[in-house]
Every structure is written in C-alpha cells, then in structure tokens.
XYZ file of C-alpha atoms in Angstrom:
477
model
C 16.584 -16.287 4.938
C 15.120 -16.476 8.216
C 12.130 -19.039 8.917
C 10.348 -17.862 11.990
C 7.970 -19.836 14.522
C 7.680 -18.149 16.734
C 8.654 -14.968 19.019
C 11.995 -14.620 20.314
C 12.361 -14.965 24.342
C 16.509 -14.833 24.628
C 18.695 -12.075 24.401
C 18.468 -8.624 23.890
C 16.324 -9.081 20.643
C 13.151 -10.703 22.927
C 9.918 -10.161 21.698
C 8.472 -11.247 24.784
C 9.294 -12.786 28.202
C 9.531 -16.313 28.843
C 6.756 -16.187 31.118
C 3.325 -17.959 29.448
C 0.427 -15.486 31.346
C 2.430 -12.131 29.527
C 0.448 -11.497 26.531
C 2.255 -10.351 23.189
C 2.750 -6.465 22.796
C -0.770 -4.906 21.084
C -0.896 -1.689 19.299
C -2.139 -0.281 22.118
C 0.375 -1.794 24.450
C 2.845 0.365 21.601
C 0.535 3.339 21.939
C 0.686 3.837 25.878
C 4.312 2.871 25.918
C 3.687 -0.615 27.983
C 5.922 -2.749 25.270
C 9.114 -2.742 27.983
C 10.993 -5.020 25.390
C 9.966 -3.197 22.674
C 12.529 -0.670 22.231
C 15.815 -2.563 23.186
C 14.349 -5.258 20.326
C 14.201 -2.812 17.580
C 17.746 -1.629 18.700
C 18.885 -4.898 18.668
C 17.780 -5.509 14.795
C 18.518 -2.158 13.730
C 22.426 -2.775 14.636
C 22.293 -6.331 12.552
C 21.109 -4.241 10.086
C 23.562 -1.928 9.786
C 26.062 -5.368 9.544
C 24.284 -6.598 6.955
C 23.930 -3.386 4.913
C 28.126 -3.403 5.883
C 28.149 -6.938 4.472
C 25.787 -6.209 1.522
C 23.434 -8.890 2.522
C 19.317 -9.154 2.201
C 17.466 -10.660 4.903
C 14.542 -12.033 3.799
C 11.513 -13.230 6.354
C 9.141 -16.017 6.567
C 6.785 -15.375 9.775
C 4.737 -18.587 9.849
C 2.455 -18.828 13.569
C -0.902 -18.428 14.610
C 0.523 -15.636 16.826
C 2.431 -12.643 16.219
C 6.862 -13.761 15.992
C 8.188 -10.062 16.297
C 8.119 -8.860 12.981
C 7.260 -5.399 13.624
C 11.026 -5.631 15.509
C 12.597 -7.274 12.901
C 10.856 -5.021 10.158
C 14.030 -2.531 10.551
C 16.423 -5.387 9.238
C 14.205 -6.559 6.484
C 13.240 -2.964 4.647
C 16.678 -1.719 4.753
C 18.528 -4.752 3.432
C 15.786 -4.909 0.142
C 14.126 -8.169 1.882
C 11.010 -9.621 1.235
C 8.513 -10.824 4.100
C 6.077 -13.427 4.017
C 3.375 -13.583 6.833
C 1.508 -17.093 6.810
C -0.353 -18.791 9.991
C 1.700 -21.952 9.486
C 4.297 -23.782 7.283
C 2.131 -25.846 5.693
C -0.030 -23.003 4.922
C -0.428 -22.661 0.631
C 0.436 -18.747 1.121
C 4.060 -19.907 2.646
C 4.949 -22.942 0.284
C 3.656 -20.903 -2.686
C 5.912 -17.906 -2.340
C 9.026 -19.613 -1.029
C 8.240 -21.837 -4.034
C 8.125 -18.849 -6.506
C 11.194 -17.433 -5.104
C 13.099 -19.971 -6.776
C 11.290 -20.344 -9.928
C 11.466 -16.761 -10.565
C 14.446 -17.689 -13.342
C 16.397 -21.006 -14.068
C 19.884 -20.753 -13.056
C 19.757 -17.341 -10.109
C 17.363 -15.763 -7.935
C 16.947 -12.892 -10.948
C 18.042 -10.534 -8.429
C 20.907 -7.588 -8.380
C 23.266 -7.376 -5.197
C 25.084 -4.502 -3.043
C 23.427 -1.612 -5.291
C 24.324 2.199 -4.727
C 21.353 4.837 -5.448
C 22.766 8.717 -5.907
C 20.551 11.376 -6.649
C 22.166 14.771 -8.071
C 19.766 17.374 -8.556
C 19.561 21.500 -8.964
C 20.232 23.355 -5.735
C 16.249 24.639 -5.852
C 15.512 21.388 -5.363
C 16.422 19.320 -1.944
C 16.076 15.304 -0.532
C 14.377 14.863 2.603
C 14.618 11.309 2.244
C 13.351 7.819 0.549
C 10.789 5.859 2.049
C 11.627 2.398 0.546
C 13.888 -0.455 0.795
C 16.836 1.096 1.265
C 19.391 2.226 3.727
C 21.117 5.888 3.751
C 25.067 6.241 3.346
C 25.144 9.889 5.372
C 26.842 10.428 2.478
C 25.896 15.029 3.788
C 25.547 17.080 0.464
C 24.217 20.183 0.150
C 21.296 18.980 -1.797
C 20.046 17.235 1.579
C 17.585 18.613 3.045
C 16.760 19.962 6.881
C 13.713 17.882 7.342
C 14.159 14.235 6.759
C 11.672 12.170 5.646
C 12.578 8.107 5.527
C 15.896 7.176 4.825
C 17.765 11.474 4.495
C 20.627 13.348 5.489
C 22.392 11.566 2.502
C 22.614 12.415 -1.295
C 23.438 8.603 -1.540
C 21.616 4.959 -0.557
C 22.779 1.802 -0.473
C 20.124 -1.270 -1.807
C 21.784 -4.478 -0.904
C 18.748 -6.372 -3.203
C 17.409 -4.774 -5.765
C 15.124 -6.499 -8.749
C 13.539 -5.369 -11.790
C 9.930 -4.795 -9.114
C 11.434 -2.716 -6.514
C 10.148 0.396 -6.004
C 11.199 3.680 -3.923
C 9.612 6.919 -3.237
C 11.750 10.087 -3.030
C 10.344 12.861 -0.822
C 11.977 16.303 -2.509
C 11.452 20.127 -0.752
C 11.065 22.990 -2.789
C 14.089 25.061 -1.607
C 12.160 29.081 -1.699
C 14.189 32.175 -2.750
C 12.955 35.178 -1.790
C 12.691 38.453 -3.173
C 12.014 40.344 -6.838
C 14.145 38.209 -9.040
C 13.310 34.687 -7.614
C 9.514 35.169 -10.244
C 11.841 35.574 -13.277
C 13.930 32.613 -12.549
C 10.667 30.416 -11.635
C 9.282 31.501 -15.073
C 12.056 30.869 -17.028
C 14.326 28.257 -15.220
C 14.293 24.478 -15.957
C 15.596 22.047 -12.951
C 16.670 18.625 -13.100
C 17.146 15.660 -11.567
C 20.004 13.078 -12.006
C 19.466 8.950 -10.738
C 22.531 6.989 -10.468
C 22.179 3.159 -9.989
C 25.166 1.072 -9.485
C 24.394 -2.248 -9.113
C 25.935 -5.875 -9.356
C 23.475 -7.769 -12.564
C 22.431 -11.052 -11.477
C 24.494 -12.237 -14.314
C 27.176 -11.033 -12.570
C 28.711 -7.714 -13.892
C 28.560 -4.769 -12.266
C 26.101 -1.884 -14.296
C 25.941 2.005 -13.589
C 22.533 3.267 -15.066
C 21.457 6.874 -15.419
C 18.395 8.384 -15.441
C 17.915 12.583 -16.032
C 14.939 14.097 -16.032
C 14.057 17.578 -16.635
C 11.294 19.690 -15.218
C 10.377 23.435 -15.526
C 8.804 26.162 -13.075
C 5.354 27.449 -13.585
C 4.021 30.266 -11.946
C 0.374 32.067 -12.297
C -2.337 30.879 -13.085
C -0.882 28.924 -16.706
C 1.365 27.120 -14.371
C -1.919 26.024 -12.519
C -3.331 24.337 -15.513
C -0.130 22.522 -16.347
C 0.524 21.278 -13.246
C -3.317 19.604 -12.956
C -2.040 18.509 -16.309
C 0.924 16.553 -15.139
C -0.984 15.153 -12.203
C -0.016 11.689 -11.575
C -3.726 10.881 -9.023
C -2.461 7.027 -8.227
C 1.624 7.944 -8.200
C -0.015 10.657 -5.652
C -2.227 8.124 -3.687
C 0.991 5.518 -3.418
C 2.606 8.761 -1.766
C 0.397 9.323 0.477
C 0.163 5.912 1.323
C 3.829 5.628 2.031
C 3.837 8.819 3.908
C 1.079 8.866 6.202
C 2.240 5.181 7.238
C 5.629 6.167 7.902
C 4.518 9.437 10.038
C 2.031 6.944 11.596
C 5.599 5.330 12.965
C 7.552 7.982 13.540
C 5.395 10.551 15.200
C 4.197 9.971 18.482
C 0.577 10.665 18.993
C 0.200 11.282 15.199
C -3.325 11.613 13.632
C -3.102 10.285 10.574
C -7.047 10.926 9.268
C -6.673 14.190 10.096
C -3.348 14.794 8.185
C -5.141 13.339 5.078
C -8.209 15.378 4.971
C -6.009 18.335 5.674
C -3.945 17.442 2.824
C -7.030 16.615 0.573
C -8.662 19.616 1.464
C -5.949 21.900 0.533
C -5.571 20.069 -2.369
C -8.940 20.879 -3.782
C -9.132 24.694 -2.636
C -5.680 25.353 -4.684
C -6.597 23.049 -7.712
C -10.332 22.594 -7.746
C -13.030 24.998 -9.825
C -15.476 26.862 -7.813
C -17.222 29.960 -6.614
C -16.075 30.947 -2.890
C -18.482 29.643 -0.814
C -20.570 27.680 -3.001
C -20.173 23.640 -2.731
C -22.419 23.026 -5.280
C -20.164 24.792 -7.868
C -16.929 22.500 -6.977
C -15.578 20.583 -9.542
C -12.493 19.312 -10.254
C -10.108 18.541 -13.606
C -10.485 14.619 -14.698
C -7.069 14.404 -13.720
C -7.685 14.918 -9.824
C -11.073 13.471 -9.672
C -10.632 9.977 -8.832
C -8.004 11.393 -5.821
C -10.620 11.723 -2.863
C -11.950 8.619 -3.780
C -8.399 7.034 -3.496
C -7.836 9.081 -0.030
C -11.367 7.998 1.632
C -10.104 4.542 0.642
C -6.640 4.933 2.637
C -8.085 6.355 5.586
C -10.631 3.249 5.570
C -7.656 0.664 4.599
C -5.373 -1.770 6.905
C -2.695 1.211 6.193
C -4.383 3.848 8.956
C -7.308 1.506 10.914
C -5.233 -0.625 12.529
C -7.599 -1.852 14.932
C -8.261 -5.166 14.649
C -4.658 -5.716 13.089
C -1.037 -6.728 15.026
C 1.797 -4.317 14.979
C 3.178 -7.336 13.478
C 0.654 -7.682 9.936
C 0.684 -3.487 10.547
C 4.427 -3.995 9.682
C 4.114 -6.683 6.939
C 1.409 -4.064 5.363
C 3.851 -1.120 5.575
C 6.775 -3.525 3.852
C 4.988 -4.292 1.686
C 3.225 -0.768 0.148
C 6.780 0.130 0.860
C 8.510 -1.714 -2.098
C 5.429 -2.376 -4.539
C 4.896 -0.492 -7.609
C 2.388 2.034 -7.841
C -0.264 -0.131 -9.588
C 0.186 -3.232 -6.764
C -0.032 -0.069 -4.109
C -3.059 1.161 -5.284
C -4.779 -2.079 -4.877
C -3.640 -2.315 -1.607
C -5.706 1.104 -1.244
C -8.434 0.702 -3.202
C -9.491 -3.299 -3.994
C -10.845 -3.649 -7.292
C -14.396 -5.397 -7.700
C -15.326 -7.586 -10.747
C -18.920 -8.823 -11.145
C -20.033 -12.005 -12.843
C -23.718 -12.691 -13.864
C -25.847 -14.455 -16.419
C -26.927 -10.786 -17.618
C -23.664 -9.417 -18.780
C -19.493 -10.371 -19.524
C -17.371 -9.859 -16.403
C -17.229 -5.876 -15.520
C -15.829 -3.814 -13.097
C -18.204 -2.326 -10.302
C -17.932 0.281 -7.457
C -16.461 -0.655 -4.315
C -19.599 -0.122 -3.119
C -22.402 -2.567 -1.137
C -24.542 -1.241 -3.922
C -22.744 -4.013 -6.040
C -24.166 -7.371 -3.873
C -26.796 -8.856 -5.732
C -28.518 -12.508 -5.130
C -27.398 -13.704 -8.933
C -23.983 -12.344 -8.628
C -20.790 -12.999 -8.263
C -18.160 -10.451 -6.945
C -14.386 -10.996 -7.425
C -12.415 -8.498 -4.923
C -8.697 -8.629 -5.135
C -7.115 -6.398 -2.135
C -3.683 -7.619 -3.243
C -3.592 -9.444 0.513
C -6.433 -11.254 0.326
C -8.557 -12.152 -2.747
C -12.051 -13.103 -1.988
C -14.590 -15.193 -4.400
C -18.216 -13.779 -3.057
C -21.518 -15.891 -4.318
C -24.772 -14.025 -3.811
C -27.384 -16.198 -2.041
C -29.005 -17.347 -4.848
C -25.597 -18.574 -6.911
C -24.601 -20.038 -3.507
C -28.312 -21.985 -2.913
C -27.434 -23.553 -6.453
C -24.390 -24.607 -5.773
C -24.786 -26.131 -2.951
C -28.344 -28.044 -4.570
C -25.501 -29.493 -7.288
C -26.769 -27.159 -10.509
C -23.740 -27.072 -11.668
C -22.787 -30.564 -12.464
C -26.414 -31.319 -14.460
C -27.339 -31.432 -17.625
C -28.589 -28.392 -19.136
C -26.951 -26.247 -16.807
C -23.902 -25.966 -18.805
C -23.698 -21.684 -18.649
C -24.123 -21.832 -14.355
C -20.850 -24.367 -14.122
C -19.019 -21.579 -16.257
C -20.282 -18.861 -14.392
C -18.902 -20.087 -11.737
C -15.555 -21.342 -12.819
C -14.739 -17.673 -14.638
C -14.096 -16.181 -11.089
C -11.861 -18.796 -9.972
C -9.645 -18.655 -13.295
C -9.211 -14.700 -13.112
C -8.319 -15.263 -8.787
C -6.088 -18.621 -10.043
C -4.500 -15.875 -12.453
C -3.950 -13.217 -9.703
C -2.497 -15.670 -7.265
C 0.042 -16.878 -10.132
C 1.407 -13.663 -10.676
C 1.761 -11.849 -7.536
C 4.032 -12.268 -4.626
C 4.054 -13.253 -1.886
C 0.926 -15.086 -2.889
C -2.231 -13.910 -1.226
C -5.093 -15.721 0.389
C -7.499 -16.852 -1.381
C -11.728 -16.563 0.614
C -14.445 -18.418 -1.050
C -17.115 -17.273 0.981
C -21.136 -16.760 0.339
C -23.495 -13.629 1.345
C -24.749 -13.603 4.838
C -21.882 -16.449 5.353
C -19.270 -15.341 8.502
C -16.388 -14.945 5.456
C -18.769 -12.056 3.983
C -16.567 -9.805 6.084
C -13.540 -10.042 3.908
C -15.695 -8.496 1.277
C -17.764 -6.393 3.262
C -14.786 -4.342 5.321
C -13.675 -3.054 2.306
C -17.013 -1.918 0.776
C -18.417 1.667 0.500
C -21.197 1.418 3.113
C -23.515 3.356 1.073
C -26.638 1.790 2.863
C -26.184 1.597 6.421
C -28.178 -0.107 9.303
C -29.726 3.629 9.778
C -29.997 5.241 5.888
C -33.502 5.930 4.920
C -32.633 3.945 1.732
C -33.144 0.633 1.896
C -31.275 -2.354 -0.247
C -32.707 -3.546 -3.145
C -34.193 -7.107 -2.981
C -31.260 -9.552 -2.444
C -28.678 -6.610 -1.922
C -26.844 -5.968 1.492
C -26.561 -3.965 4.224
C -23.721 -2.860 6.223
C -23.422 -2.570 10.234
C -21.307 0.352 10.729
C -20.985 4.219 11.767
C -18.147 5.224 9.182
C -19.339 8.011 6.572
C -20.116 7.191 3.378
C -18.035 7.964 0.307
C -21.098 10.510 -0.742
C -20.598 12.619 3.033
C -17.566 12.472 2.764
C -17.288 14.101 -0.720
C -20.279 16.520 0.647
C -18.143 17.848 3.447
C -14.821 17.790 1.435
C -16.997 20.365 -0.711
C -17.792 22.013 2.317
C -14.784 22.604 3.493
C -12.576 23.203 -0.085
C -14.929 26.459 -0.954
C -14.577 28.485 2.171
C-alpha cells in the first residue's frame, strides 16, 4: 500500500523537478508532448510492475494532496497488479479514512481477497483475443487464438491477476476471424462457437481453486440473424464497452478523436440495426433493446471519461481505473448519473437527467458514483435556512428533507472507494456538480424558456433532442 503526498522529485520515477516555479504536467502539457519527465516516469513504474506481477503482489494507492502526486505515472503499476486507488485532497479528508477504513472491514479475519490468479481463455479458431482492458497483466503466453490487433492487455491466450475479488471486472475485446468464399455461409448458418474461461486463483481462505466457465454461441446470418442479435443486445454491457474502449484509445492513440469515434460507431450502429425508410428520419426507430444506447453514448461523450478539460491527467487516470475494474451497473453510473426527485407532491421517483427536472419545491438526489450531490430547490433551501424544519407542525418538511440524506448515507455505505458527498442549493456556486451533468435542454439561447423556479444552463453543447435529430439524419442516408 502506498500513501502518497505528494509528487515524486528523485530518481528516475520524478513527476516533476525540484524546482518550485515548474508547474505540474497538464493534459495539454501531455497533448503537445512538453511533459519531459513524463515518459521515463511511466517507464520507471511500468518495470516495478512487471516485479510485482513476477512477485504476485497488488499495489494499492492512496493519492491524498491538493495537487496532482503522479498518479497518471503510477496508474501502470496499480491496474496491472488488480490495485485499488483512492484520490482524496488530504488525509484527513472523510473520502480517504472511509475507504481505507472499509478495506479492512470488508470481512473479519482477511482482506476477502484472492491472490496470484491466472485467467486463460480457449475459444474456437473463428473467434480471436485482441486483448483485455482490465486489471490485469498479459503472460505473452502466443496462441493461435491471439489476435493481430491488440487491444489492452493481447498477444497472450493467458493473464495473470495478482488480486482478484468477488467485484472485479474485465472486458475481453474478441475479432471475428472472416473466411471467405462459398462454404464459409453454410458453416455461419449452422456452426455453434464457444468460449472457454479458466480462473486459477489462490481463495482468501487459502486453497488454491480452478473455475470454469463455457459458454456457447451460434452464427446468424440474414436477416433472422438480425432480429436475434437485437434480441441478445446487452445496451449497458455495450455502453461499459465503449466506455472502456474509447478511454483506452484516448491513451494509446496519439491525436485520437474520441467524439468522433463514438458517433461513428453509434451511427453505424443504427443504419445496420435500426427500422427505417432510406432517407426518411422521421421513419427511424429502433428495437426497445437498443433504444436507451444513444442516450448512454451522448452521456459518455459529455462525461469526465472523454471531456477532460477541466480534469488532471492524474483524476483522468483515477476515472479510467476505476470504469476499468467496476461492474457494468457501477460503470454505467459513472456514464450516466441517476437523478431521484423528492417533493411534497409525490414518493421519491426517478427523473431525466435533464435541467427540465429543477424545480423550487424539489429536491434532486444525483449519484455519479464519484460524487453524490444533495440539490435543494430555492424554495426547500429558503425554509431551511428560516428553521421550518425543527417547528411544530412541520413534521412532513423535516422528513422531506432527511429521505435524501438516508438514500446518499446508503450509497456512500456501500460503494468504494467512498465518494464525495455535495450538499449544495440552486443558484448556490455547488449547483455545478449537479448542473455539469444535466441535459441542457434549455439553454441561455432556446426560444423555450424555464418554467417558474426551473433552471437554465450556460453552455453551447447540443442537446440530447439535436443530437438524436442529427443521429437520425445521418443513420437513414
């Protein structure tokens, strides 16, 4: 475990020079290539990674400082040993002392978590691995089920996971290997392929397990196969990929664009598996079980994950680790925040992640897995602060009030590392927490204005409704 203070200025793993006037490296600094220690650093932590993989140990991270310590250097070590990060401004900071607290409560007598595991994938030859994006280290353990490309950790049929617990998560990145020719239809219809997952791990109890997973799959062709592939559409499995992918192509690719790769994506998503007449965007519709997709990809391209402006390569990297190893539910949170309203009119509900949803007598609960933020309209927040809530009579305000803070104190108890919690009012400077991640469906320039007590919001991006206009635009042509 490695409790950080601050950046490293020794050695070849320096973050930054001794020197006071050098600012810390900036994305941009990254972008133009003016990070001189940059580089030699993430050499330096990639080789004491490849001792600890060698060692089978997990290095776990606890960045506590105001500024950034390095941990986009140090992210290398971390993901491929199975670690877990922690990004706090200080040590006495509730976000540190809670999770390093948890850690150790997580069972009575170990850590409840399985050592020096070995991850082998055999699968049928139409079928290759370009890689795993996860935490998780390749063996170059060359097969001929590896693939050309390489995607994440490839050129391996086998991984090694030096921590591994009962949460961790990877994503496997297959290829389609294509025959050609007459005879390559009749296998597609009739041929099942499958897929083999070996795990050989060390229990925390202390013997060591082998567990085996098959799975078996068949080729569709025409347009049957169509249909039953929109059947077996996974939307939030498929926005947790993307997720994953377009931040790791964000890393490796020099002058990558990632909003352009997703719209491409999206687009030829919804011209292969969308209903419509050429040409018409009115007609476009598409199957229940792609239609909440776009909505999950304009999220993405408007989360931490792609807009890092405004973000340090260093909380860039704790974002990445962190998508990286969480389950597909925790990842799609971390794209799209849910939003829970509270008023006197109606039980707790989910809204839209839209502006649309401020109102003066509400209450809005957004959990963005990072950050969970407690949002009193103006009106709530002018009774509070006159005292309604501890006088007589006003019984139903003081539990309006306290059922947002029980469903955040529930969040916070069962997630990890344990996010920060924003109690913040409309028009209040804290508003932005909420705000950032809201639809901006009425803009500083729409013709439609806010309802009485609603909000607007300051910025230039598109709207979820353009953006589905053009996507229509675009997917009929």
């Amino acid at each position: 475990m490695a409790f950080v203070g601050g950046p490293s200025t020794e050695g070849p793993g320096s973050i930054v020079s001794k020197s006071l006037s050098e600012p810390i490296r900036s994305h941009k600094d990254l972008d133009k290539g003016s990070a001189p220690l940059y580089n030699k650093a993430v050499k330096f932590y990639e080789d004491i990674s490849k001792q600890l993989v060698n060692q089978g140990h997990v290095l776990d991270l606890f960045a506590c400082a105001l500024d950034q310590v390095g941990v986009a250097e140090m992210k290398v070590a971390v993901e491929r040993t199975g670690g877990i990060v922690v990004l706090a401004e200080s040590f006495g900071h509730s976000v540190f002392k809670d999770s390093l607290r948890r850690i150790f409560q997580s069972s009575d007598n170990d850590l409840d978590l399985s050592f020096n595991g070995i991850f082998e994938i055999n699968c049928s030859k139409d079928v290759k691995i370009q890689g795993i994006i996860g935490p998780c280290t390749s063996l170059e353990k060359k097969s001929p089920l590896s693939s050309d490309t390489v995607i994440g950790q490839g050129n391996t049929s086998a991984w090694k996971m030096c921590g591994l617990d009962r949460k961790t998560s990877l994503c496997l990145i297959f290829d389609i290997a294509k025959k050609d020719g007459p005879e390559s239809i009749g296998q597609l219809a009739s041929n099942q392929f499958y897929f083999q997952f070996l795990t050989y791990y060390q229990h925390h109890e202390g013997q060591m397990r082998l567990r085996a997973t098959t799975l078996s799959r068949k080729w569709v062709a025409g347009s049957g196969g169509v249909q039953e592939l929109i059947a077996g559409f996974d939307q939030e499995a498929a926005a947790a990929v993307m997720a994953r992918l377009v931040s790791f192509k964000m890393e490796a690719e020099a002058d990558f664009d990632p909003i352009r790769w997703l719209d491409r994506a999206l687009i030829s998503l919804c011209s292969k598996f969308g209903d419509y007449h050429k040409e018409t965007p009115s007609s476009f519709s598409l199957s229940p079980r792609l239609s909440i997709f776009p909505q999950f990809i304009f999220n993405l391209r408007r989360s931490q994950f792609v807009q890092v402006f405004n973000n340090s390569p260093d909380e860039t990297a704790y974002f990445t680790m962190m998508l990286n190893r969480e389950n597909v539910a925790n990842a799609v949170v971390m794209i799209q925040p849910s939003l829970i309203s509270y008023s006197f009119q109606s039980a707790p509900e989910p809204v839209l992640l839209d502006v649309t949803a401020i109102a003066a007598d509400r209450i809005l609960l957004l959990d963005s897995y990072f950050t969970v933020v407690i949002f009193h309209g103006i009106t709530i927040a002018q009774w509070r602060k006159a005292g309604y809530q501890d006088q007589e009579g006003h019984e139903a305000f003081a539990q309006l009030l306290q059922a947002p803070q029980e469903e955040a104190d529930a969040i916070i108890k069962e997630r990890f590392p344990v996010p920060r919690l924003v109690v913040c009012d409309q028009h209040g400077s804290q508003a932005r927490f909420l705000l950032a991640k809201l639809n901006p469906s009425v803009k500083y320039n729409s013709n439609n204005p806010p309802p009485p007590g609603g909000d607007v919001i300051f910025t230039d991006d598109v709207s979820f409704q353009v953006f589905m206009d053009h996507l229509q635009r675009l997917a009929v042509q």
